[in-house]
Short mmCIF file of C-alpha atoms in Angstrom, two decimals:
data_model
loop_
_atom_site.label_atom_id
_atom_site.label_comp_id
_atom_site.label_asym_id
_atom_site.label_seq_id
_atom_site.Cartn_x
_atom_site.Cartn_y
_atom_site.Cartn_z
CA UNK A 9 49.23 111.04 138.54
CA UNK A 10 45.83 112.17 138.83
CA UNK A 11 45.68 111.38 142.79
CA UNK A 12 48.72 113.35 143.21
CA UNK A 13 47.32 116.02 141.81
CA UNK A 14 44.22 115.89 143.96
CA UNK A 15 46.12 114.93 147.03
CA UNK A 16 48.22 118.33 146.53
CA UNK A 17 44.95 120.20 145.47
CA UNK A 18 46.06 121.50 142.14
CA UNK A 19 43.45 119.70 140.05
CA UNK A 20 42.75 122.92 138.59
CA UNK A 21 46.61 123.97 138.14
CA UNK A 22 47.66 120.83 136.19
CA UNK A 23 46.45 120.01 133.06
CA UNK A 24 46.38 116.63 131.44
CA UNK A 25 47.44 116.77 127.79
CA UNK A 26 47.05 113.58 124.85
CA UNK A 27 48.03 113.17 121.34
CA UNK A 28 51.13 115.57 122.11
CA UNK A 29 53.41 116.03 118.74
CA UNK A 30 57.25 115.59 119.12
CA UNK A 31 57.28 118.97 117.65
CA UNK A 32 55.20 120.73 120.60
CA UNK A 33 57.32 118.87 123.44
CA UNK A 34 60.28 121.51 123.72
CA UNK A 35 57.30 124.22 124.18
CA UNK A 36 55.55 122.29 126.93
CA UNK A 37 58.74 121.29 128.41
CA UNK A 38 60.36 125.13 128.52
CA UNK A 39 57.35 126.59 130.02
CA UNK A 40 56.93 124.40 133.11
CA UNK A 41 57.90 124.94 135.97
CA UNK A 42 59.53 121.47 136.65
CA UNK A 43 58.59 117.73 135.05
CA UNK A 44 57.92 115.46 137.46
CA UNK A 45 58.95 111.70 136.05
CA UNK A 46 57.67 109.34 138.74
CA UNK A 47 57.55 105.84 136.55
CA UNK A 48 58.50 102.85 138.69
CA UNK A 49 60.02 101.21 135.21
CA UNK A 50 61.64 103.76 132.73
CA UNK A 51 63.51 102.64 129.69
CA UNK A 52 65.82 105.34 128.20
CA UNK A 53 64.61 108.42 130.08
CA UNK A 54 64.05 110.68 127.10
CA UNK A 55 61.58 112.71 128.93
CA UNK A 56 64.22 113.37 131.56
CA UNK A 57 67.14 114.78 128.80
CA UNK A 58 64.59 116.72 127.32
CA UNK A 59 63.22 118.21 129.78
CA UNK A 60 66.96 119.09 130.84
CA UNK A 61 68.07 120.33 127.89
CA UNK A 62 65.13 122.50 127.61
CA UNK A 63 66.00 123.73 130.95
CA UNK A 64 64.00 122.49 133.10
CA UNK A 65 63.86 121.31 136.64
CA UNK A 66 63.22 117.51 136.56
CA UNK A 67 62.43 115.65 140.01
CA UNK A 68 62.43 111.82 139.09
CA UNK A 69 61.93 108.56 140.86
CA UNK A 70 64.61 106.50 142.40
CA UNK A 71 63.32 103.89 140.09
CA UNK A 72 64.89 102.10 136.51
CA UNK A 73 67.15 104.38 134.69
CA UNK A 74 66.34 107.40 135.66
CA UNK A 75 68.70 107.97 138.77
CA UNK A 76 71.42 106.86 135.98
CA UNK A 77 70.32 109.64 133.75
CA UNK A 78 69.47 112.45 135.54
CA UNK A 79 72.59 111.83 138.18
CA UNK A 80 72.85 114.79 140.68
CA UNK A 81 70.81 117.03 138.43
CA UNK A 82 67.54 115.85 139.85
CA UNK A 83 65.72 115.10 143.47
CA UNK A 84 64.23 111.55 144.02
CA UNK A 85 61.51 109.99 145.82
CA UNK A 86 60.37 106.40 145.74
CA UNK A 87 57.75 105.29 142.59
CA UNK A 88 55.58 104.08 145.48
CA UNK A 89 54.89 106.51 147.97
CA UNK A 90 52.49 110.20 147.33
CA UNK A 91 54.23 111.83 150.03
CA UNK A 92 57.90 111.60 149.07
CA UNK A 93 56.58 113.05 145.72
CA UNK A 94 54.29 115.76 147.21
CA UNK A 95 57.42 116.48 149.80
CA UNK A 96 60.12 116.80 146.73
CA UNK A 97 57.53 119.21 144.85
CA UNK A 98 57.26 121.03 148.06
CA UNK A 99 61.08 121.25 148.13
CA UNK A 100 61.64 122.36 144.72
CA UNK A 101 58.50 124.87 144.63
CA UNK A 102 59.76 126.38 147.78
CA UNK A 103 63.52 127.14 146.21
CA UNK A 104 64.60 129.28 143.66
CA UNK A 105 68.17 128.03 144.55
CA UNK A 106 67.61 124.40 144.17
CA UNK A 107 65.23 125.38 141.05
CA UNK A 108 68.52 127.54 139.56
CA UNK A 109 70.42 124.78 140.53
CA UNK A 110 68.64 121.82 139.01
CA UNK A 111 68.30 123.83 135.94
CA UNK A 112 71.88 124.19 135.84
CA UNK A 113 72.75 121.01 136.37
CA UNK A 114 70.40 119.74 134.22
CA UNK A 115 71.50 121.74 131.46
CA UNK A 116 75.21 120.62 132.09
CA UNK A 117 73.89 116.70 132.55
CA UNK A 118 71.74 117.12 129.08
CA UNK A 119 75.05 117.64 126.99
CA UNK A 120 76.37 114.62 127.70
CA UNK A 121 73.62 112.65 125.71
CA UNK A 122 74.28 114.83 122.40
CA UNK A 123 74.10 112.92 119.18
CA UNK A 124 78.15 113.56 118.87
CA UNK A 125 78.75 112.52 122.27
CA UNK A 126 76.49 109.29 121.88
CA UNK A 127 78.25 108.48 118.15
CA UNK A 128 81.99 108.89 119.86
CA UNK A 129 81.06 106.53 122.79
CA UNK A 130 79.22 103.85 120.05
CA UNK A 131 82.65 104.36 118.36
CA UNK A 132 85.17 103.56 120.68
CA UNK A 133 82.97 100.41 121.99
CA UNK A 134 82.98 99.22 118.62
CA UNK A 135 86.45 99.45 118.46
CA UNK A 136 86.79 97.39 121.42
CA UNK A 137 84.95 94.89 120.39
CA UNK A 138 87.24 94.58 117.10
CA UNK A 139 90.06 94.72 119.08
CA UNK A 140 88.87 92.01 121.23
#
């Protein structure tokens, strides 16, 4: 991430945070101006849902779960190549319309992955299983 950084010249824009509490995550992820998710494995995609539900634009790679989770309400590039991401950050940083847009989207794509939403669909497989 680092190199990105430096290859787009914003070394002194971005800053690189550790030790980051659960607690402080909706604050960070609310006052950016997009998260940028560009793992070549993902598991779940947490940061992605958060990040949408907190109403921000997320840009992820084409990589793992993430095109799964973030659906139409994010941009992708491949995990492998600096200039897809530097081009999509372009994009994005360029557009208010597409930045309204993801944000609206991902606000809309966030829902789905509510706790209620998650125990109905862990319902109804479990019923199919016993009905199996």
């Amino acid at each position: 991430m680092k190199s990105y950084a430096s290859k787009l010249k914003l070394q002194s824009a971005v800053f690189w945070l550790k030790g980051v509490t659960d607690l402080f995550l909706p604050t960070l992820y609310s006052g950016a101006v997009m998260a940028i998710l560009p793992p070549s494995e993902e598991g779940l995609g947490l940061a992605v849902i958060e990040s949408m539900a907190c109403g921000t634009p997320v840009i992820c790679s084409a990589a793992g779960s993430l095109p799964e989770v973030a659906g139409d309400a994010s941009p992708y590039f491949s995990p492998y190549s600096s200039d897809q991401l530097s081009d999509t950050i372009e994009r994005l940083m360029d557009s208010t319309s597409e930045q309204e847009r993801l944000t609206s989207a991902g606000l809309k794509r966030a829902r789905r992955y509510s706790q209620d939403n998650s125990a109905l669909l862990q319902a109804a497989i479990i019923r199919k299983l016993l009905a199996a």
